[in-house]
GROMACS .gro file of C-alpha atoms in nm:
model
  396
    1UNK     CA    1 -12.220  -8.425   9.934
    2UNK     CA    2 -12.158  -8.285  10.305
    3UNK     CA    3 -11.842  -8.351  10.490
    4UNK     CA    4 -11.694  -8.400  10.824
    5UNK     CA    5 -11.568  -8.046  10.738
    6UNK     CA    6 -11.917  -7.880  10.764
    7UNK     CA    7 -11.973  -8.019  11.121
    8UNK     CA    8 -11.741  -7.804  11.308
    9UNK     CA    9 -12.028  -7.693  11.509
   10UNK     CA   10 -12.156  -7.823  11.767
   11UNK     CA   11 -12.486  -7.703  11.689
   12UNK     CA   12 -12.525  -7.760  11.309
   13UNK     CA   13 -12.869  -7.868  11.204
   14UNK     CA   14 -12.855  -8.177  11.007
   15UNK     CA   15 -12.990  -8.139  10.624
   16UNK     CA   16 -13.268  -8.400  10.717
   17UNK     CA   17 -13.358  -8.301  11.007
   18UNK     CA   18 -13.712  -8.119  10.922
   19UNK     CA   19 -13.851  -8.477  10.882
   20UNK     CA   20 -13.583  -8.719  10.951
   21UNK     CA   21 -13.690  -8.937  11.326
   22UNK     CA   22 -13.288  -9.059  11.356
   23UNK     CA   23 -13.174  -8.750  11.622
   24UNK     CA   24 -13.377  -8.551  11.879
   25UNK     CA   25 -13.082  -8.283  11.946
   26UNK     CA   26 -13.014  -8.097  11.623
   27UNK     CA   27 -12.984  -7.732  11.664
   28UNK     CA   28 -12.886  -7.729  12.018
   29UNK     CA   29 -12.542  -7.685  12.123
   30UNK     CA   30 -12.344  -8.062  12.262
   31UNK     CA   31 -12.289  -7.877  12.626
   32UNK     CA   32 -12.712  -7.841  12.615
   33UNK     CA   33 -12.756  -8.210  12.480
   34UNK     CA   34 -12.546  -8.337  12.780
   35UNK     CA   35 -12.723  -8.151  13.015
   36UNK     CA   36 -13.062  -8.256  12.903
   37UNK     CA   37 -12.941  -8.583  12.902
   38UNK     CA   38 -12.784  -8.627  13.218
   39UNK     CA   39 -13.109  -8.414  13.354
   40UNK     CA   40 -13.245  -8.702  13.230
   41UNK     CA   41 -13.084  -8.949  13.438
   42UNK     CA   42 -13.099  -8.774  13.771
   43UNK     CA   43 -13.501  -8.700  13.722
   44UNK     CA   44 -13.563  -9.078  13.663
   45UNK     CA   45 -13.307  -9.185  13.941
   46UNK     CA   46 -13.477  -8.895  14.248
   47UNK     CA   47 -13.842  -9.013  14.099
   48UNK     CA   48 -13.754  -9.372  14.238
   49UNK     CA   49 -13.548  -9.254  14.549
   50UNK     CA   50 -13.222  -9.377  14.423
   51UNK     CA   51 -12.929  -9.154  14.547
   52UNK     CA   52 -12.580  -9.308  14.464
   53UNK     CA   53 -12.284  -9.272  14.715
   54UNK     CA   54 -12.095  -9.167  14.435
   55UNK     CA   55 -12.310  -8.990  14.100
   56UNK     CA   56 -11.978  -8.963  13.840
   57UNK     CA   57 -12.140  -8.727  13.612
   58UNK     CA   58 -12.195  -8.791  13.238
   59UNK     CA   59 -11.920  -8.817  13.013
   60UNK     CA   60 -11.941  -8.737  12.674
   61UNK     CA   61 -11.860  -8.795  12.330
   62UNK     CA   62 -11.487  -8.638  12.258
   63UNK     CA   63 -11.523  -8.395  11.990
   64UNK     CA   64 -11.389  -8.612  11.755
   65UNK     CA   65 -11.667  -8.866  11.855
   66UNK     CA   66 -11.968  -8.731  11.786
   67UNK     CA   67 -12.005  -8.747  11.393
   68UNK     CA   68 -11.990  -9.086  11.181
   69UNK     CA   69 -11.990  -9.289  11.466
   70UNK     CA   70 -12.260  -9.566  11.385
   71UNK     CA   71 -12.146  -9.885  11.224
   72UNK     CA   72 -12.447  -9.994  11.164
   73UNK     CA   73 -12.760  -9.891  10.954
   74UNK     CA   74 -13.094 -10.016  10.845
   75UNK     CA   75 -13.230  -9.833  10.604
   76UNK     CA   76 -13.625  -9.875  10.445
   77UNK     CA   77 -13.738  -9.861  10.137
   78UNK     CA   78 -14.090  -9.659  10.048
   79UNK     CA   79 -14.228  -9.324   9.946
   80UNK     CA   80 -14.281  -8.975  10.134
   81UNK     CA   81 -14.586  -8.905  10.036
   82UNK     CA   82 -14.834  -9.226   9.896
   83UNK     CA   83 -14.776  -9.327   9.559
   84UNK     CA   84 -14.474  -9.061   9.521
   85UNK     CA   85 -14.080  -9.130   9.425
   86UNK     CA   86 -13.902  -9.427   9.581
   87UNK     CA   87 -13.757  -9.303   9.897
   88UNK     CA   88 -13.472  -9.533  10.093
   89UNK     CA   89 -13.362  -9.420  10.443
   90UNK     CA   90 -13.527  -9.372  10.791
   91UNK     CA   91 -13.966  -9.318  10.925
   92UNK     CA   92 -14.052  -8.963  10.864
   93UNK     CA   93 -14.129  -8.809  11.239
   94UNK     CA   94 -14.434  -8.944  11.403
   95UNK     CA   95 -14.541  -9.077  11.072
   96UNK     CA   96 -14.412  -9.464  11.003
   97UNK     CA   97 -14.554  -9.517  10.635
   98UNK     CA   98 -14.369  -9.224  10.520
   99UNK     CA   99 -13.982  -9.280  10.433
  100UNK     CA  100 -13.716  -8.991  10.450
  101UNK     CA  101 -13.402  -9.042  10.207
  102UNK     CA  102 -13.083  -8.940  10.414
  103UNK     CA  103 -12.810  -8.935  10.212
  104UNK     CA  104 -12.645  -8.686  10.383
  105UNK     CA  105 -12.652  -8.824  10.754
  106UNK     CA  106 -12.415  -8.654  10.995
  107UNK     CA  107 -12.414  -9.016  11.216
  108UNK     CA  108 -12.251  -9.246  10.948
  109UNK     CA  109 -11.955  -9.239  10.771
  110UNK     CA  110 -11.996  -9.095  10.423
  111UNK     CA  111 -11.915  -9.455  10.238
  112UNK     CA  112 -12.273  -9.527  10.349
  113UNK     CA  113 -12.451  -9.201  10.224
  114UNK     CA  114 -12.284  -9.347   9.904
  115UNK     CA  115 -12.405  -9.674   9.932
  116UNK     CA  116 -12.709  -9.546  10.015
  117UNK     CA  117 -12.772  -9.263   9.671
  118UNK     CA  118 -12.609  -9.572   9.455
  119UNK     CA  119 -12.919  -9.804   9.586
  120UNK     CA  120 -13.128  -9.553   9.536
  121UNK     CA  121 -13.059  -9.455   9.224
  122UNK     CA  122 -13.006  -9.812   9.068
  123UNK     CA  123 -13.348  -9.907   9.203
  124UNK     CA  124 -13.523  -9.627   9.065
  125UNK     CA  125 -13.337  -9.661   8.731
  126UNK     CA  126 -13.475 -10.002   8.695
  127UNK     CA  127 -13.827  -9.934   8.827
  128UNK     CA  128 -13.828 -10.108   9.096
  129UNK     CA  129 -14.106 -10.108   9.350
  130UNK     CA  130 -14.105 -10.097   9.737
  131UNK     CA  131 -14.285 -10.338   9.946
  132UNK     CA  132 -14.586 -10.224  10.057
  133UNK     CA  133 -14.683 -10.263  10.422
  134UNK     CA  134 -15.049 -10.282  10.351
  135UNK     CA  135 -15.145 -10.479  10.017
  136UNK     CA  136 -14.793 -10.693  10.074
  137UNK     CA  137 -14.673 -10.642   9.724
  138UNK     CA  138 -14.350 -10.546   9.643
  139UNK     CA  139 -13.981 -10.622   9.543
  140UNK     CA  140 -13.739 -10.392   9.768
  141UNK     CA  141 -13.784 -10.402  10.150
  142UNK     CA  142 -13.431 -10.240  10.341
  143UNK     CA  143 -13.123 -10.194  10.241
  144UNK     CA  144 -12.833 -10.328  10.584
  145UNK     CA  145 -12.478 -10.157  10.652
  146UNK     CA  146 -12.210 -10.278  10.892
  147UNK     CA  147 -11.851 -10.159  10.906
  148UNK     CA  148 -11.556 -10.296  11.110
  149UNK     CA  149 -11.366  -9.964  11.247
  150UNK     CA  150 -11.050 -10.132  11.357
  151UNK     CA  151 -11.055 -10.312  11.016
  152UNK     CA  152 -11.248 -10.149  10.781
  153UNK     CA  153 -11.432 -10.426  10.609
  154UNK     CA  154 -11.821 -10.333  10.477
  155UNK     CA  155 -12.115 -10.587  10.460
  156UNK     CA  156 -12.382 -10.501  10.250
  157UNK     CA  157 -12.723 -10.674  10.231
  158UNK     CA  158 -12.996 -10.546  10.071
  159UNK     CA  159 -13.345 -10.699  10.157
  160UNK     CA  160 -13.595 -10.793   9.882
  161UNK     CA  161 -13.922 -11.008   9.864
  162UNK     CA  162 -13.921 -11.312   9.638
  163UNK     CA  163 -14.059 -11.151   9.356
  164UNK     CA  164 -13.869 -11.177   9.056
  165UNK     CA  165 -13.623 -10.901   8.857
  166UNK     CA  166 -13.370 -10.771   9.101
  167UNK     CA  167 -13.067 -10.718   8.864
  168UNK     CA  168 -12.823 -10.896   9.161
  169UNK     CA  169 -12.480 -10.902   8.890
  170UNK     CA  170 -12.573 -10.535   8.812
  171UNK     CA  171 -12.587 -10.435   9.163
  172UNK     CA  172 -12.266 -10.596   9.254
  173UNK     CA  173 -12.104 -10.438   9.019
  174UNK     CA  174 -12.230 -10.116   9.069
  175UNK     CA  175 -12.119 -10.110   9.415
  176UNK     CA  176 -11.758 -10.215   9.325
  177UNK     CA  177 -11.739  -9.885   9.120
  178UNK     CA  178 -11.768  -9.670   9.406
  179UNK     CA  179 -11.521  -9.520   9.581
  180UNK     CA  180 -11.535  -9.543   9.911
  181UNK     CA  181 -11.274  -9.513  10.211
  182UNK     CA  182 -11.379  -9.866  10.326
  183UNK     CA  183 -11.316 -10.228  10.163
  184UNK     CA  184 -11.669 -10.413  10.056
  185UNK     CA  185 -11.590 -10.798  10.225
  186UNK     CA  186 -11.903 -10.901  10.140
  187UNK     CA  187 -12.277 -10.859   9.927
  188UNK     CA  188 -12.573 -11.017  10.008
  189UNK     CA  189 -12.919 -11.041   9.970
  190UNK     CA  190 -13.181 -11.145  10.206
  191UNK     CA  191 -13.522 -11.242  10.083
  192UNK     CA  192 -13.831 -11.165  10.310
  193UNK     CA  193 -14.154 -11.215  10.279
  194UNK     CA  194 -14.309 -11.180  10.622
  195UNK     CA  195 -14.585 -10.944  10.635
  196UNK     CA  196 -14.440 -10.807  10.965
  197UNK     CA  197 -14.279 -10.521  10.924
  198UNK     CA  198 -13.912 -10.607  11.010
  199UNK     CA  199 -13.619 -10.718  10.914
  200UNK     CA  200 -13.678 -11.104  10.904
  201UNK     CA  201 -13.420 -11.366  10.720
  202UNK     CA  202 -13.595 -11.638  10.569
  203UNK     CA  203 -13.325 -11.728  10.308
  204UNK     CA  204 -12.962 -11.556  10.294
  205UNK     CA  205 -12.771 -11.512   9.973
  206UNK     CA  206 -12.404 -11.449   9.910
  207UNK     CA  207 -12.409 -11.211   9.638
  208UNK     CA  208 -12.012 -11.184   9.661
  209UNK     CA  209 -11.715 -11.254   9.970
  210UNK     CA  210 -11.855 -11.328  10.269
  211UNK     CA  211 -12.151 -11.305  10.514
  212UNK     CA  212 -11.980 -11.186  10.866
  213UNK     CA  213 -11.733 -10.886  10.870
  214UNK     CA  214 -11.428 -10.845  11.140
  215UNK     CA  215 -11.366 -10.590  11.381
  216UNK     CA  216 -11.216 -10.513  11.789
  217UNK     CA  217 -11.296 -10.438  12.099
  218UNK     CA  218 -10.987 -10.420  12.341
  219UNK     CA  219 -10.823 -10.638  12.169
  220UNK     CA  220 -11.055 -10.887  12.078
  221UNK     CA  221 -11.161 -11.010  11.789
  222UNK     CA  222 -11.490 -11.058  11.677
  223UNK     CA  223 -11.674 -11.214  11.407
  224UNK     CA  224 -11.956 -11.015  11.359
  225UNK     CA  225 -12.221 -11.209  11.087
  226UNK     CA  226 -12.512 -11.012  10.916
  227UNK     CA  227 -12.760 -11.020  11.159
  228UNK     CA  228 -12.582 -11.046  11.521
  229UNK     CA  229 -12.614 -10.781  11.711
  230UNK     CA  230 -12.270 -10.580  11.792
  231UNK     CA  231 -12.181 -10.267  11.965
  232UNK     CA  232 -12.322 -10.024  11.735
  233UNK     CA  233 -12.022  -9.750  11.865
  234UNK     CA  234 -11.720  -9.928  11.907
  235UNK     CA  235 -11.480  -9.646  12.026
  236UNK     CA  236 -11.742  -9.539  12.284
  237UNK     CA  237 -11.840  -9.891  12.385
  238UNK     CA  238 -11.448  -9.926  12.472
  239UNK     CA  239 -11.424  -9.652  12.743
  240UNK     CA  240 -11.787  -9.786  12.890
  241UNK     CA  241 -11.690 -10.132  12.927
  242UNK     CA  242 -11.344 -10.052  13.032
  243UNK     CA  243 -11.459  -9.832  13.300
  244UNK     CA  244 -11.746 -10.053  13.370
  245UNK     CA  245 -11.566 -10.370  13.481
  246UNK     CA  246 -11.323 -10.126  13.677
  247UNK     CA  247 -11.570 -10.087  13.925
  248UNK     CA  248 -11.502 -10.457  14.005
  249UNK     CA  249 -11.225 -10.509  14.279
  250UNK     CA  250 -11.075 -10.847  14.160
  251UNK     CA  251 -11.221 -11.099  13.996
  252UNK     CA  252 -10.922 -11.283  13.932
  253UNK     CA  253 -10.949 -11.646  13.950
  254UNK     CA  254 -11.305 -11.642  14.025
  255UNK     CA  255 -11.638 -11.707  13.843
  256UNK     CA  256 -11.833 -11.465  13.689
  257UNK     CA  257 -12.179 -11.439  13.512
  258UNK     CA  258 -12.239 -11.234  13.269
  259UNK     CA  259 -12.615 -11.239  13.187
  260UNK     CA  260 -12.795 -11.072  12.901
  261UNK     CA  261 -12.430 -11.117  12.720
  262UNK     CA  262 -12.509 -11.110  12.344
  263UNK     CA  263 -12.217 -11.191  12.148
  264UNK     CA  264 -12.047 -11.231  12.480
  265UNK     CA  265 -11.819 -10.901  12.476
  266UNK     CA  266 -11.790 -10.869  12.798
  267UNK     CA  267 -11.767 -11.202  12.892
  268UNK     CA  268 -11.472 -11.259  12.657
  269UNK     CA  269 -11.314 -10.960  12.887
  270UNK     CA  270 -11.370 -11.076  13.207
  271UNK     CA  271 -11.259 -11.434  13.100
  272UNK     CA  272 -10.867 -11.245  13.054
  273UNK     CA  273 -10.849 -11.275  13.394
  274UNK     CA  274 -11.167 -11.506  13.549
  275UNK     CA  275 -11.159 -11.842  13.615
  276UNK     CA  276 -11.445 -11.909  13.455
  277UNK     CA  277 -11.719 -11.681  13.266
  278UNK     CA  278 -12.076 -11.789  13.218
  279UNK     CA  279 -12.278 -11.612  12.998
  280UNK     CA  280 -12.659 -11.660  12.911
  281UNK     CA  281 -12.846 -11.436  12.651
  282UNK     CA  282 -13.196 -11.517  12.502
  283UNK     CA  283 -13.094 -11.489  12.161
  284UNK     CA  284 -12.929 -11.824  12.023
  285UNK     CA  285 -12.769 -11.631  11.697
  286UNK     CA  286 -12.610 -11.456  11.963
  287UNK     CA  287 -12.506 -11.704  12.160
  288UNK     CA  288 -12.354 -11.921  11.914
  289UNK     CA  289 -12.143 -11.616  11.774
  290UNK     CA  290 -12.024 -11.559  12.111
  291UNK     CA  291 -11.914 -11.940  12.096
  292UNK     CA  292 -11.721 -11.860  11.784
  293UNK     CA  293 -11.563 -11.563  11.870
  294UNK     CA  294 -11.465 -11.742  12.233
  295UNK     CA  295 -11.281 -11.956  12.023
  296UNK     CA  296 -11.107 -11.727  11.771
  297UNK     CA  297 -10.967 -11.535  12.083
  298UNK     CA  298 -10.843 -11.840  12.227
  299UNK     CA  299 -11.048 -11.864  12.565
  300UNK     CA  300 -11.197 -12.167  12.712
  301UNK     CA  301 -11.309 -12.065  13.021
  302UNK     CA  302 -11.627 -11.912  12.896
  303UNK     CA  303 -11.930 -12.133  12.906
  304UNK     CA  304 -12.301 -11.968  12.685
  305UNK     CA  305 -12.627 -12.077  12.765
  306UNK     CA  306 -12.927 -11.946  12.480
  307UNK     CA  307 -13.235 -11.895  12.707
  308UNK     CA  308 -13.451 -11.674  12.923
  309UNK     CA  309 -13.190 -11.533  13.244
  310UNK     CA  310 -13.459 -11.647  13.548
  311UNK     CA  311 -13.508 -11.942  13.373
  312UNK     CA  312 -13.176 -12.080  13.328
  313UNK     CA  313 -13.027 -11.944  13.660
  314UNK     CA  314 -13.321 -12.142  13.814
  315UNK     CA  315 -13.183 -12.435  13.635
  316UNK     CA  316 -12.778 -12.367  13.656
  317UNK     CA  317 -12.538 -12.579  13.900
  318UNK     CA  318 -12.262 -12.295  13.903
  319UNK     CA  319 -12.221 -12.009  14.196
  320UNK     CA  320 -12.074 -11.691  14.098
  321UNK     CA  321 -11.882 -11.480  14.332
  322UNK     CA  322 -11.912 -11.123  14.032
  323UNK     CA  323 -12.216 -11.090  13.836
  324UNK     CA  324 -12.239 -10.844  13.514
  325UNK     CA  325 -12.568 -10.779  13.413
  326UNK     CA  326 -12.582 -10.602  13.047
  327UNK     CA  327 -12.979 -10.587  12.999
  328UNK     CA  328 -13.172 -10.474  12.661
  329UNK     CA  329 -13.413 -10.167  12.704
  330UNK     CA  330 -13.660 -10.350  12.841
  331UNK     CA  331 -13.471 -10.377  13.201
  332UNK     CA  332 -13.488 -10.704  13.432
  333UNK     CA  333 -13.773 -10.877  13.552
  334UNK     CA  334 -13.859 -10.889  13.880
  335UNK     CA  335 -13.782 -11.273  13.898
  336UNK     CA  336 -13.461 -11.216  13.734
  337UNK     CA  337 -13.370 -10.952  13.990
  338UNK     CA  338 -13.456 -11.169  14.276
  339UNK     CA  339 -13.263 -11.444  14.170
  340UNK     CA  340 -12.923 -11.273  14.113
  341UNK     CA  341 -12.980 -11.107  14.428
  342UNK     CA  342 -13.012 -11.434  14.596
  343UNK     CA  343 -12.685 -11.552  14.507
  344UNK     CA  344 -12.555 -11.330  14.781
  345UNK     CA  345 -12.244 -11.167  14.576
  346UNK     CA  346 -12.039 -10.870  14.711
  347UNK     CA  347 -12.028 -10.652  14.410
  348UNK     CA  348 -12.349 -10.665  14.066
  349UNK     CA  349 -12.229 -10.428  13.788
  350UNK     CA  350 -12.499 -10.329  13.587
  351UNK     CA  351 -12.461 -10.185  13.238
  352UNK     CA  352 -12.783 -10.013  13.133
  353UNK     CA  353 -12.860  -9.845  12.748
  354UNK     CA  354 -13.245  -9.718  12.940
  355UNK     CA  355 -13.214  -9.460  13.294
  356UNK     CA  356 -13.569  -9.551  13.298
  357UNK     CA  357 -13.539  -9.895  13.328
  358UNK     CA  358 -13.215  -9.894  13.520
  359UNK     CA  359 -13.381  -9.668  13.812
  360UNK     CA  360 -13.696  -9.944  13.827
  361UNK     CA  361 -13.411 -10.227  13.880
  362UNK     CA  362 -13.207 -10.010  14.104
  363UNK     CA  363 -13.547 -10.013  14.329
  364UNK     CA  364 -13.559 -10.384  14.365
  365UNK     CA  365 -13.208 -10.426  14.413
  366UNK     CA  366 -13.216 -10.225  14.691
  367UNK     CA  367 -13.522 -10.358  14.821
  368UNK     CA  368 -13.352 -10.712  14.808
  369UNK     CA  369 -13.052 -10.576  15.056
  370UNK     CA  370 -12.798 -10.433  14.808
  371UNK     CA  371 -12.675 -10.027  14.770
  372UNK     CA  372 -12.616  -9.857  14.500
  373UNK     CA  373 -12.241  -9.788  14.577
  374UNK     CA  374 -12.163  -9.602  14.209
  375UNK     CA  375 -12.321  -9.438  13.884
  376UNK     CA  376 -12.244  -9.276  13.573
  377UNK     CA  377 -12.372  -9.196  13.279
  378UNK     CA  378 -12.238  -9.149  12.912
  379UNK     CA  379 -12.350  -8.994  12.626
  380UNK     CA  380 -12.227  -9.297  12.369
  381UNK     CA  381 -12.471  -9.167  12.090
  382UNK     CA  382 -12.515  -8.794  12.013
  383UNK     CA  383 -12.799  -8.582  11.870
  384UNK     CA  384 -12.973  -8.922  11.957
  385UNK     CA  385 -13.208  -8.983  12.245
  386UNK     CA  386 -12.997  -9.248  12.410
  387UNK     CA  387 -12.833  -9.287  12.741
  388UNK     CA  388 -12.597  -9.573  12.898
  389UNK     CA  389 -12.539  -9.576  13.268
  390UNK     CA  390 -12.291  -9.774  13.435
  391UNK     CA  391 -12.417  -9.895  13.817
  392UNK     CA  392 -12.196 -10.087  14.107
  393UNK     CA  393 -12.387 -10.241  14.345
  394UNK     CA  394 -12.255 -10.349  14.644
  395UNK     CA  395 -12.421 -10.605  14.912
  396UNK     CA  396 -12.515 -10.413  15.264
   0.00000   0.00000   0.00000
C-alpha cells in the first residue's frame, strides 16, 4: 500500500491515473499546476473585461497540503469492463459506466484506501452484485467517507438497494478489525432505489454509533450529518475564509447576509462580531444543520431562511449594510445579482469555487455600479481541476 512517503515529488504520477477521472494534473510539476491554474483565472477574467485594482496572485497548497487532503469521498460500485470483476471507486475517464478501483489514491488519507479494499473485498467474497444503471437490478450502489480532521471521527455509509442479503453484522465487524489512524463514530447504511443515478436517501440506517461526525473550522464546531454538505478541505477552507472576510473593513455591530450559506460557516463567523447574520441557502438539510450548529456554538444572532436567494430577498424585511455571497458552481442569476446590488452596500465579498462563473457575475456587478476593488485565487484542491477565487467589491 503507497504512503505519504512516496509523494515527495511534486510530480509523481498517481498509480490510477491511466484511467482514474479524480485529477487532471498528474505528471506535471505543482509550480506548472499553479500556473495553469491561475492562467486559468486571468483568461476567463480579460475574456469578460474584468481587471481588478488589486489581482493577489494564487496561493497555493503548502507542501504539506497537497496529499490526503479530502475528507470526503463517494465512491461507486460497478465493473471496468461489462460483465467483468466488481470494481468500487471513481468513472473511468470520459467513460461513466466503467468504474476504476482506487485504492491507492494520493487525495485521501490512507484509512480510506483501507476502507475502501475491505469493502471491496467483503463484497466480492460474498458475491455480491452492483446495481446496474441500465436493467436497475442490483444490491451495492456507493460506498460514503467523511472524516473530522480536528477530531478524527469516521462516518461510514455504504449505499445498497433493497434487495435482500447484505451481511450488515459481518460488515460492521469487519470494519472494526481494521486498523486505521482514525476512530469509526459511526456505520450506516442507506438504501436507494431510485433509478437516477445518484446518491439519493430514501431510508437511513444506523448500523452502529451515530449518523453525523464532529469537526472545526476556526474554532467552531460543527455537526456535520451524513449527507450535509461541508468544506471538503478544512485546513485550506480556513486560510480562504479567513482571508476572505478580511477584505471586509468592519462589520462590527452591523447586519450581514450571507447568501448561498450552506451549513452557515461563514455566517457563524461573521456572527463573532455582527449584530446580526442572515443566511439563506436553497438546501433545507443545510439549513437546518446550520440551525444546529448556530446553537452548539452558542450564537443567536444568526437567523436561516431554506429557499431560492432572489426569491426570498424579494420577500425579506431586513437591510444589510455587508453582504457575503458564497455561490455553488453554477454562479448567480441575473435576478439575484440585481437584487443584492440594489441594496446599495459599500463593500459584496464574493467567494467563488468556478473563475468561469465568477467573471460572468463580476460583469453584472459592474454593470449595476459596483468595482471590482480585489481578487485572488487559491489552489484549495491539487492535481484537481478546481479553483476558488476570493472577490471584494466595492460600490463606485
Amino acid at each position: 500500500m503507497t504512503n505519504m512517503a512516496d509523494f515527495k515529488s511534486c510530480d509523481s504520477i498517481c498509480i490510477h491515473d491511466e484511467f482514474c477521472g479524480g485529477c487532471i494534473y498528474q505528471g506535471m510539476s505543482y509550480e506548472e499546476q499553479l500556473a495553469a491554474k491561475e492562467k486559468e483565472v486571468l483568461d476567463l477574467l480579460k475574456a469578460k473585461h474584468i481587471v481588478p485594482e488589486v489581482y493577489d496572485g494564487i496561493e497555493g497548497c503548502p507542501e504539506d497540503g497537497r496529499y490526503r487532503y479530502r475528507n470526503k469521498m463517494e465512491y461507486t460500485f460497478g465493473d471496468f469492463v461489462k460483465d467483468g470483476p466488481l470494481c468500487l471507486g471513481m468513472h473511468k475517464k470520459k467513460n461513466f459506466m466503467s468504474i476504476v478501483t482506487v485504492d491507492q489514491c494520493q487525495l485521501v488519507d490512507e484509512d480510506y484506501n483501507k476502507i475502501l479494499r475491505f469493502t471491496l473485498d467483503f463484497a466480492t467474497d460474498r458475491g455480491y452484485s452492483h446495481y446496474n444503471k441500465k436493467s436497475h437490478k442490483g444490491l451495492l450502489r456507493n460506498l460514503l467517507i467523511r472524516k473530522g480532521i480536528r477530531t478524527k471521527e469516521l462516518l461510514i455509509n455504504i449505499v445498497t438497494s433493497t434487495e435482500k442479503g447484505f451481511d450488515e453484522e459481518g460488515f460492521v465487524s469487519g470494519l472494526h478489525q481494521l486498523e486505521l489512524n482514525n476512530r469509526i463514530v459511526g456505520i450506516l447504511r442507506t438504501f436507494n432505489d431510485n433509478l437516477a443515478d445518484k446518491v439519493t436517501c430514501e431510508e437511513l440506517k444506523i448500523l452502529e454509533g451515530r449518523d453525523y461526525y464532529m469537526d472545526e473550522i476556526l474554532g467552531l464546531k460543527f455537526k456535520v450529518s451524513a449527507f450535509s454538505f461541508f468544506q471538503t478541505n478544512v485546513d485550506a477552507v480556513e486560510r480562504l475564509y479567513s482571508q476572505a472576510i478580511g477584505l471586509i473593513d468592519d462589520f462590527s455591530g452591523k447586519t450581514a447576509f450571507d447568501l448561498y450559506c450552506g451549513t452557515g460557516t461563514i455566517s457563524q463567523i461573521l456572527a463573532l462580531k455582527a449584530k446580526s447574520v442572515f443566511g439563506v441557502e436553497i438546501v433545507e438539510e443545510a439549513v437546518e444543520a446550520a440551525r444546529v450548529n448556530a446553537s452548539i456554538n452558542n450564537l443567536d444572532n444568526c437567523k436561516f431562511i431554506a429557499g431560492d436567494v432572489f426569491e426570498v430577498l424579494k420577500h425579506a424585511d431586513d437591510k444589510p449594510e455587508v453582504i457575503v455571497v458564497d455561490p455553488p458552481r453554477v454562479g448567480m442569476s441575473m435576478n439575484a445579482v440585481d437584487k443584492i446590488t440594489s441594496y446599495g452596500v459599500n463593500q459584496i465579498v464574493y467567494v467563488s469555487c468556478n473563475p468561469k462563473t465568477l467573471a460572468i457575475n463580476l460583469q453584472q456587478f459592474e454593470y449595476n455600479g459596483y468595482k471590482v476593488k480585489y481578487l485572488k485565487a487559491f489552489d484549495n484542491f491539487s492535481w484537481t481541476k478546481h479553483i476558488e477565487c476570493i472577490c471584494l467589491l466595492e460600490k463606485r
